[in-house]
PDB file of C-alpha atoms and ligand atoms in Angstrom:
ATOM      1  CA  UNK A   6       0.000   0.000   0.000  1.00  0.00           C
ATOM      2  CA  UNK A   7       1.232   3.619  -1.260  1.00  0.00           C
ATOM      3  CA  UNK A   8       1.295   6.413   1.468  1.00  0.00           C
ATOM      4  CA  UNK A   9       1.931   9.706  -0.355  1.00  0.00           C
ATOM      5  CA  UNK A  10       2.203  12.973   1.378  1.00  0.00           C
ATOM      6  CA  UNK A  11       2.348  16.677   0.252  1.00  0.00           C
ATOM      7  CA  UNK A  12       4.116  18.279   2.705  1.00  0.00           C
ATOM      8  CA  UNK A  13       6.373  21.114   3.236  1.00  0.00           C
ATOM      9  CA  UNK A  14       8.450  19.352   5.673  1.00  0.00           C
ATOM     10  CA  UNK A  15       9.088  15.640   3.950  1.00  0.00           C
ATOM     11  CA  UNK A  16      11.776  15.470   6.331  1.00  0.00           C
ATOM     12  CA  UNK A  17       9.706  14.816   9.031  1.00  0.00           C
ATOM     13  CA  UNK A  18       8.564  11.550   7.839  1.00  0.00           C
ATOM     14  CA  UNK A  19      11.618  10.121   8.444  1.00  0.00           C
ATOM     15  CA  UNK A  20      10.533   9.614  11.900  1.00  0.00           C
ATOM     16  CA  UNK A  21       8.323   5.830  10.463  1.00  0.00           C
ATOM     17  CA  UNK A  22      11.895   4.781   9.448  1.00  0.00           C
ATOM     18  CA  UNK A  23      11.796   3.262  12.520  1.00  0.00           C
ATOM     19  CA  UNK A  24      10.758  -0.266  14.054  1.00  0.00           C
ATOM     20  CA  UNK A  25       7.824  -1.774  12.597  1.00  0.00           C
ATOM     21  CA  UNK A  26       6.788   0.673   9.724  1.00  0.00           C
ATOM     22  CA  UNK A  27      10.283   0.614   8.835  1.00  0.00           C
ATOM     23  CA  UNK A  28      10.333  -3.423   8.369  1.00  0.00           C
ATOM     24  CA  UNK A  29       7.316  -3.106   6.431  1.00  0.00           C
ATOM     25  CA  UNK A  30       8.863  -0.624   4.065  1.00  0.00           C
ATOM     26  CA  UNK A  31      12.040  -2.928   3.884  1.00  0.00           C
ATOM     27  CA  UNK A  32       9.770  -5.974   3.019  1.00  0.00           C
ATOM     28  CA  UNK A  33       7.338  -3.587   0.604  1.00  0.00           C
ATOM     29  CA  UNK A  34       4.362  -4.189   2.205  1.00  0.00           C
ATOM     30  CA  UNK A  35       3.828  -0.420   2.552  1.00  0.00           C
ATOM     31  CA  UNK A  36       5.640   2.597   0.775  1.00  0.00           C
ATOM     32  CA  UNK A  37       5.926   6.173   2.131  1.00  0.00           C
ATOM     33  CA  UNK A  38       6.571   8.597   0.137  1.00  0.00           C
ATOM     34  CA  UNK A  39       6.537  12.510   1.030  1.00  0.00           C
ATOM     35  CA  UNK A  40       5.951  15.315  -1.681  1.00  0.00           C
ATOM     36  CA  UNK A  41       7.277  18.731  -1.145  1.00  0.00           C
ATOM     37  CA  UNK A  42       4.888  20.886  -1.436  1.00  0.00           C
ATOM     38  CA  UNK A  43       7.661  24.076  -1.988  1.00  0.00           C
ATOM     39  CA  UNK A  44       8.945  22.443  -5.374  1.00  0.00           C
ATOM     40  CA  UNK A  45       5.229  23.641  -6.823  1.00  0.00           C
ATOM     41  CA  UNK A  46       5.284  27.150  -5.176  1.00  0.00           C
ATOM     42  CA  UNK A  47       4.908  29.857  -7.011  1.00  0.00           C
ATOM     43  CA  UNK A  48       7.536  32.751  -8.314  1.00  0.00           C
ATOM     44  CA  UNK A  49      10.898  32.979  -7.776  1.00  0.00           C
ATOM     45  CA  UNK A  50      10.349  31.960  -4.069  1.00  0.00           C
ATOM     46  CA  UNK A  51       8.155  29.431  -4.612  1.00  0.00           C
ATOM     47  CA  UNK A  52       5.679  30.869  -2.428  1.00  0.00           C
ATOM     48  CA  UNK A  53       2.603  28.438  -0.955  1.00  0.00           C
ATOM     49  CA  UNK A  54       0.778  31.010   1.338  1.00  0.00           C
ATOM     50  CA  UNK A  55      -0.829  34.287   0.851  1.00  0.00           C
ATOM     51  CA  UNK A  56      -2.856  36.671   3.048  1.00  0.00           C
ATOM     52  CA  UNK A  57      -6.657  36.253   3.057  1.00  0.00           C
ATOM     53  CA  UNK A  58      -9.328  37.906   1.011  1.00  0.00           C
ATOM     54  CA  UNK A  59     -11.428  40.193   3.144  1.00  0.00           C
ATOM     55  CA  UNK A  60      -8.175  40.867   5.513  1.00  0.00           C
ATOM     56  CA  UNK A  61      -8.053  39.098   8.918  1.00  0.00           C
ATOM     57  CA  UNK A  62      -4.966  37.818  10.567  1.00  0.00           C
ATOM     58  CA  UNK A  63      -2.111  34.706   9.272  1.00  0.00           C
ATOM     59  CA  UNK A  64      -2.188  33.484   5.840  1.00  0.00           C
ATOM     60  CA  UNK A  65      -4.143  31.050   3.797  1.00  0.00           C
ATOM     61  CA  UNK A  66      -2.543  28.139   1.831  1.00  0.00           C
ATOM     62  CA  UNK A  67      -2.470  29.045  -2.098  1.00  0.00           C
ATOM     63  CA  UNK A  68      -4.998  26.368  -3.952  1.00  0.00           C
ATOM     64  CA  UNK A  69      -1.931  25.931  -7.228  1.00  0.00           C
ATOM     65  CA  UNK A  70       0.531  24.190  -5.526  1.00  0.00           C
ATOM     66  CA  UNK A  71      -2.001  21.986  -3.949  1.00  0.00           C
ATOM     67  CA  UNK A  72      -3.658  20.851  -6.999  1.00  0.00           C
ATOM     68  CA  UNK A  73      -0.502  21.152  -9.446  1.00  0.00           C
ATOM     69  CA  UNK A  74       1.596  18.405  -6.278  1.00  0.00           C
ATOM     70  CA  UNK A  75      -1.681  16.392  -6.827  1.00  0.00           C
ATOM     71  CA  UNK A  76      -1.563  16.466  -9.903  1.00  0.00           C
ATOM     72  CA  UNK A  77       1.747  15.162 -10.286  1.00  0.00           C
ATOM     73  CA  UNK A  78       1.686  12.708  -7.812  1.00  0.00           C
ATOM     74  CA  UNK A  79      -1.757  11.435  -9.209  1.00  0.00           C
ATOM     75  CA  UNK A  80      -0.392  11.482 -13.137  1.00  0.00           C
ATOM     76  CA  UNK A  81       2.486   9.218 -11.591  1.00  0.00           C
ATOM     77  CA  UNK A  82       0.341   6.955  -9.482  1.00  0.00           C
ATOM     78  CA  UNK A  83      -3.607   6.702 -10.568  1.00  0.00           C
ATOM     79  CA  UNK A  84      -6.426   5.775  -8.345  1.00  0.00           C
ATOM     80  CA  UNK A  85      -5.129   7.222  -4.818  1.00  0.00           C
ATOM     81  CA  UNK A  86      -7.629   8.359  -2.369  1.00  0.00           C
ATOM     82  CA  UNK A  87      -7.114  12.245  -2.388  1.00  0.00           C
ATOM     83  CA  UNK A  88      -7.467  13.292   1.773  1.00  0.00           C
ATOM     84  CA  UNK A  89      -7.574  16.493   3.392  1.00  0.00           C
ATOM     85  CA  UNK A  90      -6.094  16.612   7.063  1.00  0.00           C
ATOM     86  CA  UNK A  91      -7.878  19.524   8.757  1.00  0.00           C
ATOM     87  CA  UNK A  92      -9.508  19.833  12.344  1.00  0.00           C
ATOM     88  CA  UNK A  93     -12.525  20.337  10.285  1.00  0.00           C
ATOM     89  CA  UNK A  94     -12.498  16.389   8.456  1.00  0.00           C
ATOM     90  CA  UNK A  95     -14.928  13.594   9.884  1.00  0.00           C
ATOM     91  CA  UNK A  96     -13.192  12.361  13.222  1.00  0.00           C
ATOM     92  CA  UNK A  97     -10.709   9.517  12.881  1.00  0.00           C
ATOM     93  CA  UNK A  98     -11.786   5.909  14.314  1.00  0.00           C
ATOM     94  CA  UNK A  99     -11.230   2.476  13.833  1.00  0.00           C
ATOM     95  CA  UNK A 100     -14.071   2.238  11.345  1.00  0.00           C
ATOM     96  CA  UNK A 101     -12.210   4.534   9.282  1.00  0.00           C
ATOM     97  CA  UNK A 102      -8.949   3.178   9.502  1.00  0.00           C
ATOM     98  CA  UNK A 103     -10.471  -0.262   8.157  1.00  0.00           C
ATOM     99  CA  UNK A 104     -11.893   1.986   5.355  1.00  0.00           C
ATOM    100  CA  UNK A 105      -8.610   3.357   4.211  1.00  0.00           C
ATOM    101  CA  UNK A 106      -6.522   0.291   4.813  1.00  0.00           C
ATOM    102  CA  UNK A 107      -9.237  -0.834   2.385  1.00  0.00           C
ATOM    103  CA  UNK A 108      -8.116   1.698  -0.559  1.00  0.00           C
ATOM    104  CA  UNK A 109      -5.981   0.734  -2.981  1.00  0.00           C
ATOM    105  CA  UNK A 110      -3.396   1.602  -4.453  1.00  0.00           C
ATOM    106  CA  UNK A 111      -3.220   3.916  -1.375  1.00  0.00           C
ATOM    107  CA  UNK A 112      -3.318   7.324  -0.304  1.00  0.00           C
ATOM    108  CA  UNK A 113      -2.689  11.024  -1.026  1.00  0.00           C
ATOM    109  CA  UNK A 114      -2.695  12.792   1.947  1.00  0.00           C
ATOM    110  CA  UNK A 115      -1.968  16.945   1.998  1.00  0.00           C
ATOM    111  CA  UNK A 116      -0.143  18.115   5.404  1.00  0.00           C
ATOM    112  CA  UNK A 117      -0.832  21.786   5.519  1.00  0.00           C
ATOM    113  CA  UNK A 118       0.885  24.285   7.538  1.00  0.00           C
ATOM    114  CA  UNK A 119      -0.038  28.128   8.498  1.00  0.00           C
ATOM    115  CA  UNK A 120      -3.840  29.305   8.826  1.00  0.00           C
ATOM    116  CA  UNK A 121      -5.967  26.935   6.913  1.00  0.00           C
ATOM    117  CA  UNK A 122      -6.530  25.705   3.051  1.00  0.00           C
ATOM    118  CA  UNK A 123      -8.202  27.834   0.519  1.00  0.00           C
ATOM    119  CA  UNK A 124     -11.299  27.030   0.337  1.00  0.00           C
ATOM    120  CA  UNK A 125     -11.231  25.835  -3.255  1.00  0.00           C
ATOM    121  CA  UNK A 126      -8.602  23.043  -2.115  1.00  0.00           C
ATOM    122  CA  UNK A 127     -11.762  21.109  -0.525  1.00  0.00           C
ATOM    123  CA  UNK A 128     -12.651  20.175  -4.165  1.00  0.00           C
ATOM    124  CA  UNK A 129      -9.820  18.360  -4.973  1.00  0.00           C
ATOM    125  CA  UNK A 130      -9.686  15.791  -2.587  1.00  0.00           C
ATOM    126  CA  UNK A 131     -12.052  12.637  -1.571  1.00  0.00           C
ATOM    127  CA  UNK A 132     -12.809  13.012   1.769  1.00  0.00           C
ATOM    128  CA  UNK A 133     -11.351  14.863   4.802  1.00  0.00           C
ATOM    129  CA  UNK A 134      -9.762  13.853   8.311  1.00  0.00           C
ATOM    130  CA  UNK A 135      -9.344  15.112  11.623  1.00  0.00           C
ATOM    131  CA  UNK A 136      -7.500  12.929  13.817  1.00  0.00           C
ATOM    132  CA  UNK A 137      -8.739  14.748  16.894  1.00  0.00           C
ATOM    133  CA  UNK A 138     -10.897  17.491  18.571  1.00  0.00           C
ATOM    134  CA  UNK A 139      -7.452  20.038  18.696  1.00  0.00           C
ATOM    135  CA  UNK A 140      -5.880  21.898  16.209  1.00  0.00           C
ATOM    136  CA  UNK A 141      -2.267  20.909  15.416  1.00  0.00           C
ATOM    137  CA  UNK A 142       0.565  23.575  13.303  1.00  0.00           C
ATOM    138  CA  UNK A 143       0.409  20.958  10.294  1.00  0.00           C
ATOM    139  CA  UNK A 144      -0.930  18.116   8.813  1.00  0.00           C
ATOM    140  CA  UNK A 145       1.883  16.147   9.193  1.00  0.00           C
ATOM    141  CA  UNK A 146       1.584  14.492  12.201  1.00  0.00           C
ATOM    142  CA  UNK A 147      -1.586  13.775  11.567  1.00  0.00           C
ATOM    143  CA  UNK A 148      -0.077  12.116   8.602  1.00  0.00           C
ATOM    144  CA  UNK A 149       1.832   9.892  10.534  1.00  0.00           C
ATOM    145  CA  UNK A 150      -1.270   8.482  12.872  1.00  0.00           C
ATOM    146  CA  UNK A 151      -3.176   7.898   9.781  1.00  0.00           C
ATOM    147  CA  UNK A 152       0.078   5.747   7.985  1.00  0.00           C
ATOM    148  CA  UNK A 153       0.836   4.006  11.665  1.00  0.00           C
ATOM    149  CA  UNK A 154      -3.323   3.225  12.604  1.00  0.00           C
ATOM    150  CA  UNK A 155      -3.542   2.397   8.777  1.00  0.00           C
ATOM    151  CA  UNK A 156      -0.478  -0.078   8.057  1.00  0.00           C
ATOM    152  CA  UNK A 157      -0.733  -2.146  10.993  1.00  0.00           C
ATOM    153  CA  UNK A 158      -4.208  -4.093   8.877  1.00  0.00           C
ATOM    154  CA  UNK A 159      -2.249  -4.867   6.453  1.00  0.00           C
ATOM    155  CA  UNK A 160      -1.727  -8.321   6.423  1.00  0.00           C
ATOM    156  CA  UNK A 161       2.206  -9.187   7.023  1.00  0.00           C
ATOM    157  CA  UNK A 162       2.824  -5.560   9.047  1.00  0.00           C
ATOM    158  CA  UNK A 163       1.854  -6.778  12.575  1.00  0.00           C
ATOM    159  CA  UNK A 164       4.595  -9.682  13.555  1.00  0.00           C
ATOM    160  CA  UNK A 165       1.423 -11.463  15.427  1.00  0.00           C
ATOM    161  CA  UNK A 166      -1.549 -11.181  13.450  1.00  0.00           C
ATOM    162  CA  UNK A 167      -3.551 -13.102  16.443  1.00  0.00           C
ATOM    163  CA  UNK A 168      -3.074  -9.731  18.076  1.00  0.00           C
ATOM    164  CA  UNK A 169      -4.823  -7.856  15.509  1.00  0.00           C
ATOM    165  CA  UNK A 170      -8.119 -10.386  16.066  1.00  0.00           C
ATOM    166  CA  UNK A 171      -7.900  -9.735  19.311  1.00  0.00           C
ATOM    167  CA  UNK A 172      -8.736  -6.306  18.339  1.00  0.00           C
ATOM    168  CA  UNK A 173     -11.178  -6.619  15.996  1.00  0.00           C
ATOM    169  CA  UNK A 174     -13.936  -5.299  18.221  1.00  0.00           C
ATOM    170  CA  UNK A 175     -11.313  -2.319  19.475  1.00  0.00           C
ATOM    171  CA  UNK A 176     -13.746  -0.066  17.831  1.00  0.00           C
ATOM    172  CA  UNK A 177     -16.817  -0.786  20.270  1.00  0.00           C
ATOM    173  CA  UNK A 178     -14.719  -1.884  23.698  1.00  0.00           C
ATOM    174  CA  UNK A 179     -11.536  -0.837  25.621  1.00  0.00           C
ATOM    175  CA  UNK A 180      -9.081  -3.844  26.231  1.00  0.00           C
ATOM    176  CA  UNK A 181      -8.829  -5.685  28.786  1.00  0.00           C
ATOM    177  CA  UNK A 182      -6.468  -5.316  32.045  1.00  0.00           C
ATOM    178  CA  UNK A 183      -3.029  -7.502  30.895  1.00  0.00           C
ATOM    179  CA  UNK A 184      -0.294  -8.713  33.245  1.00  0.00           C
ATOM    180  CA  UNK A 185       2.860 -10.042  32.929  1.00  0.00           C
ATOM    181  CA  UNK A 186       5.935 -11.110  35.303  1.00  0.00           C
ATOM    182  CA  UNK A 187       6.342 -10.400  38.269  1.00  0.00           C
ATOM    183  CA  UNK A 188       3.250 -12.334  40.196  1.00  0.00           C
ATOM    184  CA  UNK A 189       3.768  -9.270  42.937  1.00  0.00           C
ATOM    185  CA  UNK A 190       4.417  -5.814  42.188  1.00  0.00           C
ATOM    186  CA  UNK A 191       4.821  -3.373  44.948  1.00  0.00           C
ATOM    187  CA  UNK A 192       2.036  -5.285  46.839  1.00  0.00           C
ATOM    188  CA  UNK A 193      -0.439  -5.300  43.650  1.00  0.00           C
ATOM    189  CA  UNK A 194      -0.631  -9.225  42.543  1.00  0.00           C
ATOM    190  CA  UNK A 195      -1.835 -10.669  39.360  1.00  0.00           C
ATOM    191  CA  UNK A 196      -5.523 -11.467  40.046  1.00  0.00           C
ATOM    192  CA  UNK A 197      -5.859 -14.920  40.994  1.00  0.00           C
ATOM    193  CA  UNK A 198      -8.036 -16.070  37.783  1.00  0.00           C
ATOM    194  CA  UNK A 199      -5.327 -15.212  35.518  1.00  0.00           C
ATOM    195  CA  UNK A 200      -2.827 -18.202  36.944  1.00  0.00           C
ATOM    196  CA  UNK A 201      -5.711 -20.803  36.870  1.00  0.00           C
ATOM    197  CA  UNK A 202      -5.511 -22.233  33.917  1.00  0.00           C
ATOM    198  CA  UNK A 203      -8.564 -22.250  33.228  1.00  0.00           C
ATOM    199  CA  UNK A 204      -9.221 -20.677  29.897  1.00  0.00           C
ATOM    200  CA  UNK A 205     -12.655 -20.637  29.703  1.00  0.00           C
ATOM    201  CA  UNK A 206     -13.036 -18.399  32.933  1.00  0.00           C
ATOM    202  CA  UNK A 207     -10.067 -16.211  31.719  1.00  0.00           C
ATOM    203  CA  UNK A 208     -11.647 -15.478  28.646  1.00  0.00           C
ATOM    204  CA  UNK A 209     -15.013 -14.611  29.839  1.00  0.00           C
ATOM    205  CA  UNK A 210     -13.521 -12.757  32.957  1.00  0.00           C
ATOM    206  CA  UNK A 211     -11.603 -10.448  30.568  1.00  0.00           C
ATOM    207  CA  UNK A 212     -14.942 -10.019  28.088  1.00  0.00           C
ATOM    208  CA  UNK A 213     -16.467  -8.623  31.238  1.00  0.00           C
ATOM    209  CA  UNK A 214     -13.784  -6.153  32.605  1.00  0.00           C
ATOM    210  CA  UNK A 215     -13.703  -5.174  29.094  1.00  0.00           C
ATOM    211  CA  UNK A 216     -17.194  -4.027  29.708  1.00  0.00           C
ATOM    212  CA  UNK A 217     -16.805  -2.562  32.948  1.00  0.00           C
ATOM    213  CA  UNK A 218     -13.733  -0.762  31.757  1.00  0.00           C
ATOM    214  CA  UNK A 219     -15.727   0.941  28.496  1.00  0.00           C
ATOM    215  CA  UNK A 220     -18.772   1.747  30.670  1.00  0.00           C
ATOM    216  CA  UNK A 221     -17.204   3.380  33.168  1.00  0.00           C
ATOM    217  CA  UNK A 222     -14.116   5.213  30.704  1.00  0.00           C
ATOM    218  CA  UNK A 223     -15.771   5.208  27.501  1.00  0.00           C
ATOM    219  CA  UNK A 224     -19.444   5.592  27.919  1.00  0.00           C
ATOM    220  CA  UNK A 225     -19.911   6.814  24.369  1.00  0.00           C
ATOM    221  CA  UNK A 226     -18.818   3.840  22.964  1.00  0.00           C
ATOM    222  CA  UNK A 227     -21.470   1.454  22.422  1.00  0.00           C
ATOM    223  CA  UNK A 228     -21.401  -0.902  25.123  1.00  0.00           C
ATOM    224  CA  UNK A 229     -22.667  -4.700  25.220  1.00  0.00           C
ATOM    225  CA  UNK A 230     -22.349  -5.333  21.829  1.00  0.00           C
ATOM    226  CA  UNK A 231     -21.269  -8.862  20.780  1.00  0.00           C
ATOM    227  CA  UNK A 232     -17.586  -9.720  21.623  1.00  0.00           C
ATOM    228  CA  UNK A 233     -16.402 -11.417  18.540  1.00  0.00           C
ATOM    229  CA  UNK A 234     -15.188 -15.176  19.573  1.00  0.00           C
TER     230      UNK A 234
HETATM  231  N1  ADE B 323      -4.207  19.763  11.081  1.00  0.00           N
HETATM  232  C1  ADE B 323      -4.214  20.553  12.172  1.00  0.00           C
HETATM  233  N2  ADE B 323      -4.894  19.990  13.185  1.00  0.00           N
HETATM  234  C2  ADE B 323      -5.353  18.790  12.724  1.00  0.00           C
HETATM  235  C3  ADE B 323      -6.129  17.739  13.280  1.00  0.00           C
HETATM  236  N3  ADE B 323      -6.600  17.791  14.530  1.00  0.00           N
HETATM  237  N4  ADE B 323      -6.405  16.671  12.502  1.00  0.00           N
HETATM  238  C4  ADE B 323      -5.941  16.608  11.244  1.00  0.00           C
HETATM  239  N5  ADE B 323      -5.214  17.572  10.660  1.00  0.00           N
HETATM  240  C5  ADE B 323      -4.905  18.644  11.393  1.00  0.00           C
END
């Protein structure tokens, strides 16, 4: 899968050359591959920004560059899903991240720094994302959470795909509590059902602090729905 960015900091994506992104580049399960956004600015200083029509404070991201980097990136690799990172894009979930690991050949993402997007630059993309109810300096991070949430469904990324069943209802429950060594930690002990043996209970014991956990953390998410087996 094809992760493209326009963005007028590429460098900053070389923060996913790192652990399990970066294996899944090595093996080419996934590619990354950032745009910069200043090589289609305009003039002699390839400029990307101006101030706003109708005055008011910071600038406004130019709509050219946008759509002449899309174009480019489009004319060299057809059928990506065009997305818009903005505060103002349907809220990121789970759901969503299924969607888009869904898309092939991949995705065209646009990082945008300063004030906001021309308005115009709406109708050149697909769809638009927010990854959270905050506003960030750029896109780019953003970026990044969609390409980490997004590449770890696709099959081969994830060293333990059992892992990724295990989460297949992560969208309507918080996990369960997990232990490991020691038995005793600064007088809190690994609850008693968890060295039984006995699978069964474990498994139905963890179903139901999963529930307790999302109803009292998480009461928006829709509780008591069927735990996948
Ligand atoms: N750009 C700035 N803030 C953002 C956010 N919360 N989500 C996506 N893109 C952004």
């Amino acid at each position: 899968m094809q992760f493209h960015i326009v963005t007028l900091f590429p460098a900053m994506f070389t923060a996913l050359d790192t652990g399990l992104l970066a294996r899944a580049r090595r093996q080419g399960l996934i590619g990354v591959y950032p745009h910069d956004l200043r090589q289609y600015g305009l003039g002699n200083y390839h400029q990307v920004d101006d101030t706003p029509y109708g005055g008011g404070s910071g600038m406004v991201m130019r709509p050219e560059p946008i759509g002449a980097a899309l174009d480019a990136v489009i004319t060299m690799s057809p059928g990506l899903t065009r997305i818009l990172l903005t505060p103002q894009g349907e809220l990121l979930d789970q759901a969503t991240v299924r969607e888009l690991a869904a898309q092939s050949p991949g995705l065209l993402m646009i990082a945008g720094r300063y004030e906001g997007f021309d308005e115009r630059v709406r109708e050149l993309v697909d769809r638009e994302i927010s990854i959270g109810d905050y506003v960030l300096s750029g896109g780019e991070l953003a970026a990044m959470v969609v390409i980490e949430a997004v590449a770890r469904l696709i099959p081969g990324v994830l060293g333990n795909p059992a892992s990724l069943a295990e989460e297949s209802f992560a969208a309507d429950t918080l996990e369960y509590p997990q232990y490991t060594r020691p038995e005793e930690f600064r007088g809190m002990r690994v609850p008693e059902i968890l060295l039984s043996g006995d699978h069964g209970k474990i498994k139905r014991w963890r179903e139901s602090e999963a529930r307790k956990r999302t109803a009292r953390r998480r009461p928006d998410l829709a509780v008591g729905r069927r735990f996948p087996t």
